[in-house]
Amino acid sequence: MARRSSSKPPPPPPSPPRTSAWDFLNPWGCPPSKFPWTYSSKETCYLLEGKVKVYPDGSNDFVEIGAGDLVKFPKGMSCTWEVSVAVDKHYKF
């Protein structure tokens, strides 16, 4: 009995596993520093590492964010970032 060869190519290999559910976002890192920042559009970010105090312009109060925090910054917000522990984050505008 003759065997028929299949003309179908083999299926493609599976996609590699993601290392993080946040891989689709843009990575960004920063050493300890202090700098002003204005958001030209809304930003969502997830801090993988680090610690930052964010001082909104016109205020002496701050919000401290760190590893594991998910933060949304509104479009037009002006603030100062005071990075005390080097930051590694993923973000999306």
Coordinates of N, CA, C and O in Angstrom, one line a residue:
M1 N 0.8 -1.2 0.0 CA 0.0 0.0 0.0 C 0.9 1.2 0.0 O 1.8 1.3 0.8
A2 N 0.6 2.2 -0.8 CA 1.4 3.4 -0.9 C 1.0 4.4 0.1 O -0.2 4.6 0.4
R3 N 1.9 5.1 0.6 CA 1.6 6.2 1.6 C 1.5 7.5 0.9 O 2.3 7.8 0.0
R4 N 0.6 8.3 1.2 CA 0.4 9.6 0.6 C 1.2 10.6 1.5 O 1.1 10.6 2.7
S5 N 1.9 11.5 0.8 CA 2.6 12.5 1.5 C 1.7 13.7 1.7 O 0.9 14.0 0.9
S6 N 1.8 14.3 2.8 CA 1.0 15.5 3.2 C 1.6 16.7 2.5 O 2.8 16.9 2.6
S7 N 0.8 17.5 1.9 CA 1.3 18.8 1.3 C 1.3 19.9 2.3 O 1.7 21.0 2.0
K8 N 0.7 19.7 3.5 CA 0.6 20.7 4.5 C 1.9 20.9 5.2 O 2.6 20.0 5.6
P9 N 2.4 22.2 5.3 CA 3.6 22.4 6.1 C 3.3 22.2 7.6 O 2.2 22.2 8.0
P10 N 4.3 21.9 8.3 CA 4.1 21.7 9.8 C 3.7 23.0 10.4 O 4.0 24.1 9.9
P11 N 2.9 22.9 11.5 CA 2.5 24.1 12.2 C 3.7 24.9 12.7 O 4.7 24.3 13.1
P12 N 3.6 26.2 12.8 CA 4.7 27.0 13.4 C 4.9 26.7 14.9 O 3.9 26.2 15.5
P13 N 6.1 26.9 15.4 CA 6.3 26.7 16.8 C 5.5 27.6 17.6 O 5.2 28.7 17.2
P14 N 5.2 27.3 18.9 CA 4.5 28.2 19.7 C 5.3 29.4 20.1 O 6.5 29.4 20.0
S15 N 4.6 30.5 20.3 CA 5.3 31.8 20.7 C 6.0 31.5 22.0 O 5.6 30.8 22.9
P16 N 7.2 32.2 22.2 CA 7.9 32.1 23.5 C 7.1 32.7 24.6 O 6.3 33.6 24.4
P17 N 7.2 32.1 25.8 CA 6.4 32.7 26.9 C 6.9 34.1 27.2 O 8.1 34.4 27.1
R18 N 6.0 34.9 27.7 CA 6.3 36.3 28.1 C 7.0 36.2 29.5 O 6.7 35.3 30.3
T19 N 7.9 37.1 29.7 CA 8.6 37.1 31.0 C 7.8 37.9 32.0 O 7.9 37.8 33.1
S20 N 6.9 38.8 31.4 CA 6.0 39.6 32.2 C 4.8 40.0 31.5 O 4.8 40.1 30.3
A21 N 3.7 40.1 32.2 CA 2.4 40.5 31.5 C 2.5 41.9 31.0 O 1.7 42.4 30.2
W22 N 3.6 42.7 31.4 CA 3.7 44.1 31.0 C 4.7 44.2 29.8 O 5.1 45.3 29.5
D23 N 5.1 43.1 29.2 CA 6.1 43.2 28.1 C 5.7 44.0 26.9 O 6.5 44.5 26.1
F24 N 4.4 44.2 26.7 CA 3.9 45.0 25.6 C 4.1 46.5 25.8 O 3.9 47.3 24.9
L25 N 4.5 46.9 27.0 CA 4.7 48.3 27.3 C 6.2 48.7 27.0 O 7.0 47.8 26.9
N26 N 6.4 50.0 27.0 CA 7.8 50.5 26.8 C 8.6 50.4 28.1 O 8.1 50.9 29.1
P27 N 9.8 49.9 28.1 CA 10.6 49.9 29.3 C 11.3 51.3 29.4 O 11.6 52.0 28.4
W28 N 11.6 51.7 30.7 CA 12.4 52.9 31.0 C 13.0 52.7 32.3 O 12.5 52.2 33.2
G29 N 14.3 53.2 32.4 CA 15.0 53.2 33.7 C 15.6 54.5 34.0 O 15.9 55.3 33.1
C30 N 15.9 54.7 35.3 CA 16.5 56.0 35.7 C 17.3 55.8 37.0 O 16.7 55.1 37.9
P31 N 18.5 56.3 37.1 CA 19.2 56.2 38.4 C 18.7 57.2 39.4 O 17.9 58.1 39.0
P32 N 19.1 57.1 40.6 CA 18.7 58.2 41.6 C 19.0 59.6 41.0 O 20.1 59.9 40.5
S33 N 18.0 60.4 41.0 CA 18.1 61.8 40.5 C 16.8 62.6 40.8 O 15.9 62.0 41.5
K34 N 16.8 63.8 40.5 CA 15.6 64.7 40.7 C 15.5 65.5 39.4 O 16.4 66.1 38.9
F35 N 14.2 65.6 38.9 CA 14.0 66.3 37.6 C 12.5 66.7 37.5 O 11.6 66.0 38.0
P36 N 12.3 67.8 36.8 CA 10.9 68.2 36.5 C 10.3 67.4 35.3 O 11.1 67.0 34.4
W37 N 9.0 67.2 35.3 CA 8.4 66.5 34.2 C 7.0 67.0 34.0 O 6.3 67.3 34.9
T38 N 6.6 67.1 32.7 CA 5.2 67.4 32.3 C 4.7 66.4 31.4 O 5.4 66.0 30.4
Y39 N 3.5 65.9 31.6 CA 3.0 64.8 30.8 C 2.2 65.4 29.7 O 1.2 66.1 29.9
S40 N 2.7 65.1 28.4 CA 2.0 65.7 27.3 C 0.8 64.8 26.9 O 0.0 65.3 26.1
S41 N 0.7 63.6 27.4 CA -0.5 62.8 27.3 C -0.6 61.9 28.5 O 0.3 61.8 29.3
K42 N -1.7 61.3 28.7 CA -2.0 60.4 29.8 C -0.9 59.2 29.8 O -0.7 58.7 28.7
E43 N -0.4 58.9 30.9 CA 0.6 57.8 31.0 C 0.1 56.8 32.1 O -0.3 57.2 33.2
T44 N 0.2 55.6 31.8 CA 0.0 54.5 32.7 C 1.4 53.8 32.9 O 2.0 53.5 31.9
C45 N 1.8 53.6 34.1 CA 3.1 53.0 34.3 C 3.1 52.0 35.4 O 2.3 52.1 36.3
Y46 N 3.9 51.0 35.3 CA 4.1 49.9 36.3 C 5.5 49.9 36.7 O 6.4 49.7 35.9
L47 N 5.8 50.1 38.0 CA 7.2 50.1 38.5 C 7.6 48.7 38.9 O 7.0 48.1 39.7
L48 N 8.6 48.2 38.2 CA 9.2 46.9 38.5 C 10.1 47.0 39.7 O 10.2 46.1 40.5
E49 N 10.9 48.1 39.7 CA 11.9 48.3 40.8 C 11.9 49.8 41.0 O 11.6 50.6 40.2
G50 N 12.4 50.2 42.2 CA 12.7 51.5 42.5 C 11.7 52.2 43.5 O 10.8 51.6 44.0
K51 N 12.0 53.5 43.8 CA 11.2 54.3 44.7 C 11.3 55.7 44.3 O 12.4 56.2 44.0
V52 N 10.2 56.4 44.2 CA 10.1 57.7 43.7 C 9.1 58.5 44.5 O 8.0 58.1 44.9
K53 N 9.5 59.8 44.8 CA 8.5 60.8 45.3 C 8.1 61.7 44.2 O 9.0 62.2 43.5
V54 N 6.8 61.8 44.0 CA 6.3 62.7 42.9 C 5.7 63.9 43.6 O 4.7 63.7 44.3
Y55 N 6.2 65.1 43.3 CA 5.7 66.3 43.9 C 5.0 67.1 42.8 O 5.6 67.6 41.8
P56 N 3.6 67.2 42.8 CA 2.9 68.0 41.8 C 3.3 69.4 42.0 O 3.6 69.9 43.1
D57 N 3.4 70.1 40.8 CA 3.8 71.5 40.8 C 2.9 72.3 41.7 O 1.7 72.1 41.7
G58 N 3.4 73.3 42.5 CA 2.6 74.1 43.3 C 2.3 73.5 44.7 O 1.5 74.0 45.4
S59 N 2.9 72.3 45.0 CA 2.6 71.6 46.2 C 3.8 71.2 46.9 O 4.8 70.8 46.2
N60 N 3.8 71.2 48.2 CA 4.9 70.6 49.0 C 4.7 69.1 49.3 O 5.5 68.4 49.9
D61 N 3.4 68.7 49.1 CA 3.1 67.3 49.3 C 3.6 66.4 48.2 O 3.8 66.9 47.1
F62 N 3.8 65.2 48.5 CA 4.2 64.2 47.5 C 3.5 62.9 47.6 O 2.8 62.6 48.6
V63 N 3.6 62.1 46.5 CA 3.1 60.8 46.5 C 4.3 59.9 46.3 O 5.0 60.1 45.3
E64 N 4.5 58.9 47.2 CA 5.6 58.0 47.0 C 5.1 56.7 46.3 O 4.1 56.1 46.7
I65 N 5.8 56.4 45.2 CA 5.5 55.1 44.5 C 6.7 54.2 44.4 O 7.8 54.7 44.5
G66 N 6.5 52.9 44.3 CA 7.6 52.0 44.3 C 7.2 50.7 43.6 O 6.2 50.6 43.0
A67 N 8.2 49.8 43.7 CA 8.0 48.5 43.0 C 6.7 47.9 43.2 O 6.2 47.8 44.4
G68 N 6.0 47.5 42.2 CA 4.7 46.8 42.3 C 3.6 47.8 42.1 O 2.4 47.4 42.0
D69 N 3.8 49.1 42.1 CA 2.7 50.1 41.9 C 2.4 50.3 40.5 O 3.2 50.4 39.6
L70 N 1.1 50.4 40.2 CA 0.5 50.8 38.9 C 0.0 52.2 39.1 O -0.8 52.5 40.0
V71 N 0.5 53.1 38.3 CA 0.1 54.5 38.4 C -0.3 55.1 37.1 O 0.2 54.8 36.0
K72 N -1.3 56.0 37.2 CA -1.8 56.7 36.0 C -1.6 58.2 36.3 O -2.0 58.8 37.3
F73 N -0.9 58.9 35.3 CA -0.7 60.3 35.4 C -1.5 61.0 34.3 O -1.5 60.6 33.1
P74 N -2.3 62.0 34.7 CA -3.1 62.7 33.7 C -2.4 63.6 32.7 O -1.3 64.1 33.1
K75 N -2.9 63.7 31.5 CA -2.4 64.6 30.5 C -2.3 66.0 31.1 O -3.2 66.5 31.8
G76 N -1.2 66.7 30.9 CA -1.0 68.1 31.4 C -0.4 68.2 32.8 O -0.1 69.3 33.2
M77 N -0.3 67.1 33.5 CA 0.2 67.2 34.9 C 1.7 67.6 34.8 O 2.5 67.0 34.1
S78 N 2.1 68.6 35.6 CA 3.5 68.9 35.8 C 3.9 68.6 37.2 O 3.1 68.8 38.2
C79 N 5.1 68.0 37.3 CA 5.5 67.6 38.7 C 7.1 67.5 38.7 O 7.7 67.7 37.7
T80 N 7.6 67.1 39.8 CA 9.0 66.8 40.0 C 9.1 65.4 40.5 O 8.5 65.0 41.4
W81 N 10.0 64.7 39.8 CA 10.3 63.3 40.2 C 11.6 63.3 41.0 O 12.6 63.9 40.6
E82 N 11.5 62.8 42.2 CA 12.7 62.6 43.1 C 12.9 61.1 43.2 O 12.2 60.4 44.0
V83 N 13.8 60.5 42.5 CA 14.1 59.1 42.4 C 15.2 58.8 43.5 O 16.3 59.2 43.4
S84 N 14.8 58.1 44.6 CA 15.7 57.7 45.6 C 16.3 56.4 45.4 O 17.5 56.1 45.9
V85 N 15.6 55.5 44.8 CA 16.1 54.1 44.4 C 15.9 53.9 42.9 O 14.8 54.2 42.4
A86 N 17.0 53.6 42.2 CA 16.9 53.4 40.7 C 15.6 52.8 40.3 O 15.2 51.8 40.8
V87 N 15.0 53.4 39.2 CA 13.7 52.9 38.7 C 13.8 52.1 37.5 O 14.7 52.4 36.6
D88 N 13.0 51.1 37.4 CA 12.9 50.3 36.2 C 11.3 50.2 36.1 O 10.7 49.6 37.0
K89 N 10.8 50.7 35.0 CA 9.4 50.7 34.8 C 9.0 50.4 33.4 O 9.8 50.5 32.5
H90 N 7.7 50.1 33.2 CA 7.1 49.9 31.9 C 6.0 50.9 31.8 O 5.3 51.2 32.8
Y91 N 5.9 51.6 30.7 CA 4.9 52.6 30.6 C 4.2 52.6 29.2 O 4.7 52.0 28.2
K92 N 3.0 53.2 29.2 CA 2.3 53.4 27.9 C 1.6 54.7 27.9 O 0.9 55.1 28.9
F93 N 1.7 55.5 26.8 CA 1.0 56.8 26.7 C -0.3 56.5 26.0 O -0.5 55.6 25.2

